[in-house]
């Protein structure tokens, strides 16, 4: 008898094809189950089993193939739903964008103050007079909206400073060029890039070619603008006093 972990003698019956036998072994070593080998080579399952029974599958390979197969079945099952969802999303986004059309100056001041209060630096109780304008974000749409706000409050371009913060594993120079193109400022005018140290224990999702770090927009001498933003937020957050009855 042939041991399970030893290759059997090659078949010798008339009409057999050595190339099929060799291909069966190659498929098995790559993780193919017996049924798949039989189907691809157009031989019986018993033949495929006899040819490859000395090559047990690696459990990790089996598990990986099952996950791939399950993903393929899921994609096939949900493909129509996802396509409909994506189409509905695109339609909804276009409709909302069309409804906004163009912000007037008052609307832009309100929106700009709100996004700064969410994403910008603010004075702290222990530093009540630290009223610098420092806006940090990784979303180019939000950065562009904030720059439009600075235009609306007439902050001169020469009073704006830009700096990229990015992990050391990314292409910092390319990120600076990318942001410079988005804000319409030469890359040479950007301040020195802040490099974040990589922590191997941290599982980061913001990796790959699409990762370009965060952009910091700093306004020189922005204290009065800070006061104005603070006042806008106070005005928007205060409720109307109740009417006397």
PDB file of C-alpha atoms in Angstrom:
ATOM      1  CA  UNK A   1       0.000   0.000   0.000  1.00  0.00           C
ATOM      2  CA  UNK A   2       1.089   3.577  -0.682  1.00  0.00           C
ATOM      3  CA  UNK A   3       1.400   5.820   2.369  1.00  0.00           C
ATOM      4  CA  UNK A   4      -0.881   8.863   2.396  1.00  0.00           C
ATOM      5  CA  UNK A   5       2.074  11.240   2.553  1.00  0.00           C
ATOM      6  CA  UNK A   6       3.985   9.583  -0.294  1.00  0.00           C
ATOM      7  CA  UNK A   7       3.241  10.137  -4.005  1.00  0.00           C
ATOM      8  CA  UNK A   8       1.732   7.109  -5.726  1.00  0.00           C
ATOM      9  CA  UNK A   9       3.241   5.593  -8.823  1.00  0.00           C
ATOM     10  CA  UNK A  10       2.066   7.455 -11.954  1.00  0.00           C
ATOM     11  CA  UNK A  11      -0.890   5.797 -13.682  1.00  0.00           C
ATOM     12  CA  UNK A  12      -0.029   3.379 -16.466  1.00  0.00           C
ATOM     13  CA  UNK A  13      -3.394   2.532 -18.034  1.00  0.00           C
ATOM     14  CA  UNK A  14      -3.843   2.982 -21.772  1.00  0.00           C
ATOM     15  CA  UNK A  15      -4.960   6.413 -22.939  1.00  0.00           C
ATOM     16  CA  UNK A  16      -4.026   8.322 -19.807  1.00  0.00           C
ATOM     17  CA  UNK A  17      -2.412  11.742 -20.253  1.00  0.00           C
ATOM     18  CA  UNK A  18       0.657  12.543 -18.166  1.00  0.00           C
ATOM     19  CA  UNK A  19       0.002  16.258 -18.556  1.00  0.00           C
ATOM     20  CA  UNK A  20      -3.376  15.889 -16.800  1.00  0.00           C
ATOM     21  CA  UNK A  21      -1.746  14.053 -13.914  1.00  0.00           C
ATOM     22  CA  UNK A  22       0.908  16.768 -13.580  1.00  0.00           C
ATOM     23  CA  UNK A  23      -1.733  19.491 -13.724  1.00  0.00           C
ATOM     24  CA  UNK A  24      -3.798  17.704 -11.067  1.00  0.00           C
ATOM     25  CA  UNK A  25      -0.803  17.705  -8.730  1.00  0.00           C
ATOM     26  CA  UNK A  26      -0.162  21.389  -9.427  1.00  0.00           C
ATOM     27  CA  UNK A  27      -3.789  22.294  -8.725  1.00  0.00           C
ATOM     28  CA  UNK A  28      -3.775  20.325  -5.504  1.00  0.00           C
ATOM     29  CA  UNK A  29      -0.592  21.997  -4.300  1.00  0.00           C
ATOM     30  CA  UNK A  30      -2.210  25.383  -4.990  1.00  0.00           C
ATOM     31  CA  UNK A  31      -5.117  24.431  -2.715  1.00  0.00           C
ATOM     32  CA  UNK A  32      -7.771  23.103  -5.099  1.00  0.00           C
ATOM     33  CA  UNK A  33     -10.202  20.514  -3.686  1.00  0.00           C
ATOM     34  CA  UNK A  34     -10.782  17.189  -5.442  1.00  0.00           C
ATOM     35  CA  UNK A  35     -14.121  18.228  -6.931  1.00  0.00           C
ATOM     36  CA  UNK A  36     -12.651  21.316  -8.539  1.00  0.00           C
ATOM     37  CA  UNK A  37      -9.714  19.358  -9.940  1.00  0.00           C
ATOM     38  CA  UNK A  38     -12.063  16.777 -11.456  1.00  0.00           C
ATOM     39  CA  UNK A  39     -14.237  19.470 -13.007  1.00  0.00           C
ATOM     40  CA  UNK A  40     -11.346  21.460 -14.460  1.00  0.00           C
ATOM     41  CA  UNK A  41      -9.564  18.424 -15.888  1.00  0.00           C
ATOM     42  CA  UNK A  42     -12.779  16.626 -16.915  1.00  0.00           C
ATOM     43  CA  UNK A  43     -11.937  13.445 -15.059  1.00  0.00           C
ATOM     44  CA  UNK A  44     -13.938  11.542 -12.461  1.00  0.00           C
ATOM     45  CA  UNK A  45     -13.708  12.519  -8.814  1.00  0.00           C
ATOM     46  CA  UNK A  46     -12.361   9.089  -7.983  1.00  0.00           C
ATOM     47  CA  UNK A  47      -9.521   9.562 -10.458  1.00  0.00           C
ATOM     48  CA  UNK A  48      -8.734  13.038  -9.136  1.00  0.00           C
ATOM     49  CA  UNK A  49      -8.742  11.637  -5.609  1.00  0.00           C
ATOM     50  CA  UNK A  50      -6.409   8.740  -6.456  1.00  0.00           C
ATOM     51  CA  UNK A  51      -3.983  11.131  -8.132  1.00  0.00           C
ATOM     52  CA  UNK A  52      -3.884  13.662  -5.286  1.00  0.00           C
ATOM     53  CA  UNK A  53      -4.718  11.809  -2.070  1.00  0.00           C
ATOM     54  CA  UNK A  54      -1.092  11.959  -0.918  1.00  0.00           C
ATOM     55  CA  UNK A  55      -1.324  15.773  -0.868  1.00  0.00           C
ATOM     56  CA  UNK A  56      -3.591  16.833   2.023  1.00  0.00           C
ATOM     57  CA  UNK A  57      -4.745  20.427   1.909  1.00  0.00           C
ATOM     58  CA  UNK A  58      -3.307  23.015   4.273  1.00  0.00           C
ATOM     59  CA  UNK A  59      -6.112  24.088   6.688  1.00  0.00           C
ATOM     60  CA  UNK A  60      -5.152  27.735   6.185  1.00  0.00           C
ATOM     61  CA  UNK A  61      -5.481  27.350   2.426  1.00  0.00           C
ATOM     62  CA  UNK A  62      -8.872  25.683   2.818  1.00  0.00           C
ATOM     63  CA  UNK A  63     -10.071  28.449   5.128  1.00  0.00           C
ATOM     64  CA  UNK A  64      -8.844  31.162   2.747  1.00  0.00           C
ATOM     65  CA  UNK A  65     -10.517  29.561  -0.248  1.00  0.00           C
ATOM     66  CA  UNK A  66     -13.779  29.254   1.667  1.00  0.00           C
ATOM     67  CA  UNK A  67     -13.672  32.928   2.582  1.00  0.00           C
ATOM     68  CA  UNK A  68     -13.055  33.875  -1.045  1.00  0.00           C
ATOM     69  CA  UNK A  69     -15.921  31.659  -2.185  1.00  0.00           C
ATOM     70  CA  UNK A  70     -18.253  33.093   0.443  1.00  0.00           C
ATOM     71  CA  UNK A  71     -17.307  36.620  -0.593  1.00  0.00           C
ATOM     72  CA  UNK A  72     -17.986  35.774  -4.234  1.00  0.00           C
ATOM     73  CA  UNK A  73     -21.412  34.351  -3.361  1.00  0.00           C
ATOM     74  CA  UNK A  74     -22.214  37.399  -1.251  1.00  0.00           C
ATOM     75  CA  UNK A  75     -21.149  39.764  -4.028  1.00  0.00           C
ATOM     76  CA  UNK A  76     -23.307  37.914  -6.521  1.00  0.00           C
ATOM     77  CA  UNK A  77     -26.273  37.928  -4.153  1.00  0.00           C
ATOM     78  CA  UNK A  78     -26.043  41.599  -3.219  1.00  0.00           C
ATOM     79  CA  UNK A  79     -24.697  43.085  -6.462  1.00  0.00           C
ATOM     80  CA  UNK A  80     -28.093  44.367  -7.640  1.00  0.00           C
ATOM     81  CA  UNK A  81     -28.884  45.812  -4.210  1.00  0.00           C
ATOM     82  CA  UNK A  82     -25.551  47.617  -4.017  1.00  0.00           C
ATOM     83  CA  UNK A  83     -25.933  49.006  -7.534  1.00  0.00           C
ATOM     84  CA  UNK A  84     -29.405  50.329  -6.654  1.00  0.00           C
ATOM     85  CA  UNK A  85     -28.088  51.781  -3.400  1.00  0.00           C
ATOM     86  CA  UNK A  86     -25.200  53.542  -5.157  1.00  0.00           C
ATOM     87  CA  UNK A  87     -27.537  54.948  -7.797  1.00  0.00           C
ATOM     88  CA  UNK A  88     -29.925  56.221  -5.104  1.00  0.00           C
ATOM     89  CA  UNK A  89     -27.038  57.808  -3.251  1.00  0.00           C
ATOM     90  CA  UNK A  90     -25.752  59.570  -6.364  1.00  0.00           C
ATOM     91  CA  UNK A  91     -29.244  60.846  -7.107  1.00  0.00           C
ATOM     92  CA  UNK A  92     -29.718  62.063  -3.532  1.00  0.00           C
ATOM     93  CA  UNK A  93     -26.346  63.826  -3.458  1.00  0.00           C
ATOM     94  CA  UNK A  94     -27.011  65.539  -6.789  1.00  0.00           C
ATOM     95  CA  UNK A  95     -30.461  66.671  -5.675  1.00  0.00           C
ATOM     96  CA  UNK A  96     -29.138  68.105  -2.386  1.00  0.00           C
ATOM     97  CA  UNK A  97     -26.242  69.847  -4.158  1.00  0.00           C
ATOM     98  CA  UNK A  98     -28.674  71.350  -6.644  1.00  0.00           C
ATOM     99  CA  UNK A  99     -30.900  72.569  -3.813  1.00  0.00           C
ATOM    100  CA  UNK A 100     -27.986  74.419  -2.182  1.00  0.00           C
ATOM    101  CA  UNK A 101     -26.920  76.088  -5.429  1.00  0.00           C
ATOM    102  CA  UNK A 102     -24.865  79.027  -4.157  1.00  0.00           C
ATOM    103  CA  UNK A 103     -24.330  80.275  -0.607  1.00  0.00           C
ATOM    104  CA  UNK A 104     -24.848  83.983  -0.050  1.00  0.00           C
ATOM    105  CA  UNK A 105     -22.378  85.844   2.148  1.00  0.00           C
ATOM    106  CA  UNK A 106     -24.418  85.560   5.344  1.00  0.00           C
ATOM    107  CA  UNK A 107     -24.890  81.823   4.879  1.00  0.00           C
ATOM    108  CA  UNK A 108     -21.185  81.386   4.186  1.00  0.00           C
ATOM    109  CA  UNK A 109     -20.278  83.265   7.375  1.00  0.00           C
ATOM    110  CA  UNK A 110     -22.599  81.079   9.443  1.00  0.00           C
ATOM    111  CA  UNK A 111     -21.406  77.823   7.880  1.00  0.00           C
ATOM    112  CA  UNK A 112     -17.737  78.842   8.020  1.00  0.00           C
ATOM    113  CA  UNK A 113     -17.964  79.773  11.679  1.00  0.00           C
ATOM    114  CA  UNK A 114     -19.684  76.472  12.475  1.00  0.00           C
ATOM    115  CA  UNK A 115     -17.115  74.287  10.741  1.00  0.00           C
ATOM    116  CA  UNK A 116     -14.298  76.227  12.408  1.00  0.00           C
ATOM    117  CA  UNK A 117     -15.901  75.735  15.827  1.00  0.00           C
ATOM    118  CA  UNK A 118     -16.072  71.994  15.068  1.00  0.00           C
ATOM    119  CA  UNK A 119     -12.634  71.482  13.500  1.00  0.00           C
ATOM    120  CA  UNK A 120     -10.533  74.491  14.484  1.00  0.00           C
ATOM    121  CA  UNK A 121      -8.440  75.326  17.509  1.00  0.00           C
ATOM    122  CA  UNK A 122     -10.224  77.031  20.393  1.00  0.00           C
ATOM    123  CA  UNK A 123      -9.206  78.879  23.552  1.00  0.00           C
ATOM    124  CA  UNK A 124      -9.117  76.706  26.675  1.00  0.00           C
ATOM    125  CA  UNK A 125     -10.176  77.595  30.225  1.00  0.00           C
ATOM    126  CA  UNK A 126      -6.507  77.456  31.223  1.00  0.00           C
ATOM    127  CA  UNK A 127      -5.566  79.543  28.134  1.00  0.00           C
ATOM    128  CA  UNK A 128      -8.547  81.883  27.735  1.00  0.00           C
ATOM    129  CA  UNK A 129      -6.673  84.418  25.610  1.00  0.00           C
ATOM    130  CA  UNK A 130      -5.172  81.926  23.132  1.00  0.00           C
ATOM    131  CA  UNK A 131      -7.370  83.063  20.251  1.00  0.00           C
ATOM    132  CA  UNK A 132      -5.388  81.881  17.243  1.00  0.00           C
ATOM    133  CA  UNK A 133      -7.108  80.714  14.062  1.00  0.00           C
ATOM    134  CA  UNK A 134      -5.845  77.192  13.332  1.00  0.00           C
ATOM    135  CA  UNK A 135      -8.006  74.945  11.165  1.00  0.00           C
ATOM    136  CA  UNK A 136      -6.969  71.294  10.662  1.00  0.00           C
ATOM    137  CA  UNK A 137      -8.714  68.800   8.406  1.00  0.00           C
ATOM    138  CA  UNK A 138      -8.108  65.974   5.929  1.00  0.00           C
ATOM    139  CA  UNK A 139     -11.230  66.595   3.805  1.00  0.00           C
ATOM    140  CA  UNK A 140     -10.442  68.808   0.794  1.00  0.00           C
ATOM    141  CA  UNK A 141     -14.119  69.804   0.483  1.00  0.00           C
ATOM    142  CA  UNK A 142     -14.180  71.106   4.057  1.00  0.00           C
ATOM    143  CA  UNK A 143     -10.837  72.846   3.631  1.00  0.00           C
ATOM    144  CA  UNK A 144     -12.112  74.518   0.459  1.00  0.00           C
ATOM    145  CA  UNK A 145     -15.251  75.696   2.246  1.00  0.00           C
ATOM    146  CA  UNK A 146     -13.179  77.164   5.071  1.00  0.00           C
ATOM    147  CA  UNK A 147     -11.004  79.023   2.566  1.00  0.00           C
ATOM    148  CA  UNK A 148     -14.162  80.462   1.007  1.00  0.00           C
ATOM    149  CA  UNK A 149     -15.112  81.619   4.499  1.00  0.00           C
ATOM    150  CA  UNK A 150     -11.742  83.361   4.809  1.00  0.00           C
ATOM    151  CA  UNK A 151     -12.421  85.068   1.486  1.00  0.00           C
ATOM    152  CA  UNK A 152     -15.819  86.220   2.758  1.00  0.00           C
ATOM    153  CA  UNK A 153     -14.299  87.781   5.891  1.00  0.00           C
ATOM    154  CA  UNK A 154     -11.559  89.340   3.721  1.00  0.00           C
ATOM    155  CA  UNK A 155      -8.494  87.602   5.147  1.00  0.00           C
ATOM    156  CA  UNK A 156      -5.679  88.473   2.697  1.00  0.00           C
ATOM    157  CA  UNK A 157      -3.931  85.519   1.015  1.00  0.00           C
ATOM    158  CA  UNK A 158      -0.602  86.708   2.460  1.00  0.00           C
ATOM    159  CA  UNK A 159      -1.974  86.199   5.977  1.00  0.00           C
ATOM    160  CA  UNK A 160      -2.674  82.503   5.405  1.00  0.00           C
ATOM    161  CA  UNK A 161      -0.170  79.791   6.224  1.00  0.00           C
ATOM    162  CA  UNK A 162      -0.369  76.123   5.206  1.00  0.00           C
ATOM    163  CA  UNK A 163       1.275  73.039   6.658  1.00  0.00           C
ATOM    164  CA  UNK A 164       0.802  69.314   6.022  1.00  0.00           C
ATOM    165  CA  UNK A 165       0.849  66.757   8.856  1.00  0.00           C
ATOM    166  CA  UNK A 166       1.394  63.190   7.700  1.00  0.00           C
ATOM    167  CA  UNK A 167       2.713  59.812   8.873  1.00  0.00           C
ATOM    168  CA  UNK A 168       6.335  59.041   8.110  1.00  0.00           C
ATOM    169  CA  UNK A 169       5.380  55.967   6.058  1.00  0.00           C
ATOM    170  CA  UNK A 170       3.621  58.141   3.439  1.00  0.00           C
ATOM    171  CA  UNK A 171       5.020  60.269   0.600  1.00  0.00           C
ATOM    172  CA  UNK A 172       5.155  63.656   2.302  1.00  0.00           C
ATOM    173  CA  UNK A 173       6.417  65.584  -0.730  1.00  0.00           C
ATOM    174  CA  UNK A 174       3.636  64.225  -2.927  1.00  0.00           C
ATOM    175  CA  UNK A 175       1.066  65.124  -0.253  1.00  0.00           C
ATOM    176  CA  UNK A 176       2.307  68.711  -0.150  1.00  0.00           C
ATOM    177  CA  UNK A 177       2.043  68.995  -3.935  1.00  0.00           C
ATOM    178  CA  UNK A 178      -1.457  67.516  -3.836  1.00  0.00           C
ATOM    179  CA  UNK A 179      -2.689  69.956  -1.188  1.00  0.00           C
ATOM    180  CA  UNK A 180      -0.971  72.874  -2.884  1.00  0.00           C
ATOM    181  CA  UNK A 181      -2.928  72.146  -6.059  1.00  0.00           C
ATOM    182  CA  UNK A 182      -6.192  71.973  -4.086  1.00  0.00           C
ATOM    183  CA  UNK A 183      -5.762  75.303  -2.285  1.00  0.00           C
ATOM    184  CA  UNK A 184      -4.139  77.128  -5.201  1.00  0.00           C
ATOM    185  CA  UNK A 185      -0.923  77.967  -3.379  1.00  0.00           C
ATOM    186  CA  UNK A 186       2.607  77.066  -4.589  1.00  0.00           C
ATOM    187  CA  UNK A 187       4.100  74.161  -2.658  1.00  0.00           C
ATOM    188  CA  UNK A 188       7.138  76.326  -1.917  1.00  0.00           C
ATOM    189  CA  UNK A 189       4.968  78.529   0.283  1.00  0.00           C
ATOM    190  CA  UNK A 190       3.992  75.665   2.564  1.00  0.00           C
ATOM    191  CA  UNK A 191       5.576  75.522   5.988  1.00  0.00           C
ATOM    192  CA  UNK A 192       7.773  72.621   6.987  1.00  0.00           C
ATOM    193  CA  UNK A 193       5.799  69.374   7.036  1.00  0.00           C
ATOM    194  CA  UNK A 194       4.970  67.792  10.385  1.00  0.00           C
ATOM    195  CA  UNK A 195       5.940  64.107  10.312  1.00  0.00           C
ATOM    196  CA  UNK A 196       4.061  61.725  12.593  1.00  0.00           C
ATOM    197  CA  UNK A 197       6.013  58.745  13.936  1.00  0.00           C
ATOM    198  CA  UNK A 198       4.708  55.339  12.915  1.00  0.00           C
ATOM    199  CA  UNK A 199       3.425  53.049  15.676  1.00  0.00           C
ATOM    200  CA  UNK A 200       3.523  49.404  14.526  1.00  0.00           C
ATOM    201  CA  UNK A 201       0.996  48.336  17.161  1.00  0.00           C
ATOM    202  CA  UNK A 202      -1.614  50.712  15.780  1.00  0.00           C
ATOM    203  CA  UNK A 203      -3.764  49.374  12.943  1.00  0.00           C
ATOM    204  CA  UNK A 204      -4.283  52.358  10.636  1.00  0.00           C
ATOM    205  CA  UNK A 205      -6.895  52.485   7.894  1.00  0.00           C
ATOM    206  CA  UNK A 206      -5.683  55.717   6.298  1.00  0.00           C
ATOM    207  CA  UNK A 207      -2.971  54.145   4.175  1.00  0.00           C
ATOM    208  CA  UNK A 208      -2.304  53.775   0.473  1.00  0.00           C
ATOM    209  CA  UNK A 209      -2.075  56.209  -2.414  1.00  0.00           C
ATOM    210  CA  UNK A 210      -5.191  58.080  -1.265  1.00  0.00           C
ATOM    211  CA  UNK A 211      -3.703  59.030   2.108  1.00  0.00           C
ATOM    212  CA  UNK A 212      -2.414  62.601   2.047  1.00  0.00           C
ATOM    213  CA  UNK A 213      -2.405  63.544   5.691  1.00  0.00           C
ATOM    214  CA  UNK A 214      -4.077  66.602   7.185  1.00  0.00           C
ATOM    215  CA  UNK A 215      -3.790  70.230   6.152  1.00  0.00           C
ATOM    216  CA  UNK A 216      -3.400  72.973   8.744  1.00  0.00           C
ATOM    217  CA  UNK A 217      -4.582  76.453   7.751  1.00  0.00           C
ATOM    218  CA  UNK A 218      -3.236  79.169  10.057  1.00  0.00           C
ATOM    219  CA  UNK A 219      -4.298  82.834   9.928  1.00  0.00           C
ATOM    220  CA  UNK A 220      -1.697  85.394  10.949  1.00  0.00           C
ATOM    221  CA  UNK A 221      -3.044  87.820  13.542  1.00  0.00           C
ATOM    222  CA  UNK A 222      -6.414  86.084  13.656  1.00  0.00           C
ATOM    223  CA  UNK A 223      -7.556  87.112  17.138  1.00  0.00           C
ATOM    224  CA  UNK A 224     -10.252  89.490  15.949  1.00  0.00           C
ATOM    225  CA  UNK A 225     -11.536  86.910  13.490  1.00  0.00           C
ATOM    226  CA  UNK A 226     -11.628  84.399  16.346  1.00  0.00           C
ATOM    227  CA  UNK A 227     -13.739  86.801  18.408  1.00  0.00           C
ATOM    228  CA  UNK A 228     -16.069  87.211  15.477  1.00  0.00           C
ATOM    229  CA  UNK A 229     -16.453  83.458  15.026  1.00  0.00           C
ATOM    230  CA  UNK A 230     -17.071  83.098  18.757  1.00  0.00           C
ATOM    231  CA  UNK A 231     -19.798  85.727  18.547  1.00  0.00           C
ATOM    232  CA  UNK A 232     -21.443  84.069  15.519  1.00  0.00           C
ATOM    233  CA  UNK A 233     -21.556  80.743  17.343  1.00  0.00           C
ATOM    234  CA  UNK A 234     -22.982  82.405  20.446  1.00  0.00           C
ATOM    235  CA  UNK A 235     -25.646  84.064  18.336  1.00  0.00           C
ATOM    236  CA  UNK A 236     -26.586  80.816  16.582  1.00  0.00           C
ATOM    237  CA  UNK A 237     -26.700  78.790  19.803  1.00  0.00           C
ATOM    238  CA  UNK A 238     -28.796  81.224  21.870  1.00  0.00           C
ATOM    239  CA  UNK A 239     -32.503  80.446  21.771  1.00  0.00           C
ATOM    240  CA  UNK A 240     -35.081  83.186  21.443  1.00  0.00           C
ATOM    241  CA  UNK A 241     -36.428  84.258  24.846  1.00  0.00           C
ATOM    242  CA  UNK A 242     -39.920  82.909  25.617  1.00  0.00           C
ATOM    243  CA  UNK A 243     -42.794  85.262  24.857  1.00  0.00           C
ATOM    244  CA  UNK A 244     -44.707  86.648  27.812  1.00  0.00           C
ATOM    245  CA  UNK A 245     -48.237  85.353  27.996  1.00  0.00           C
TER     246      UNK A 245
END
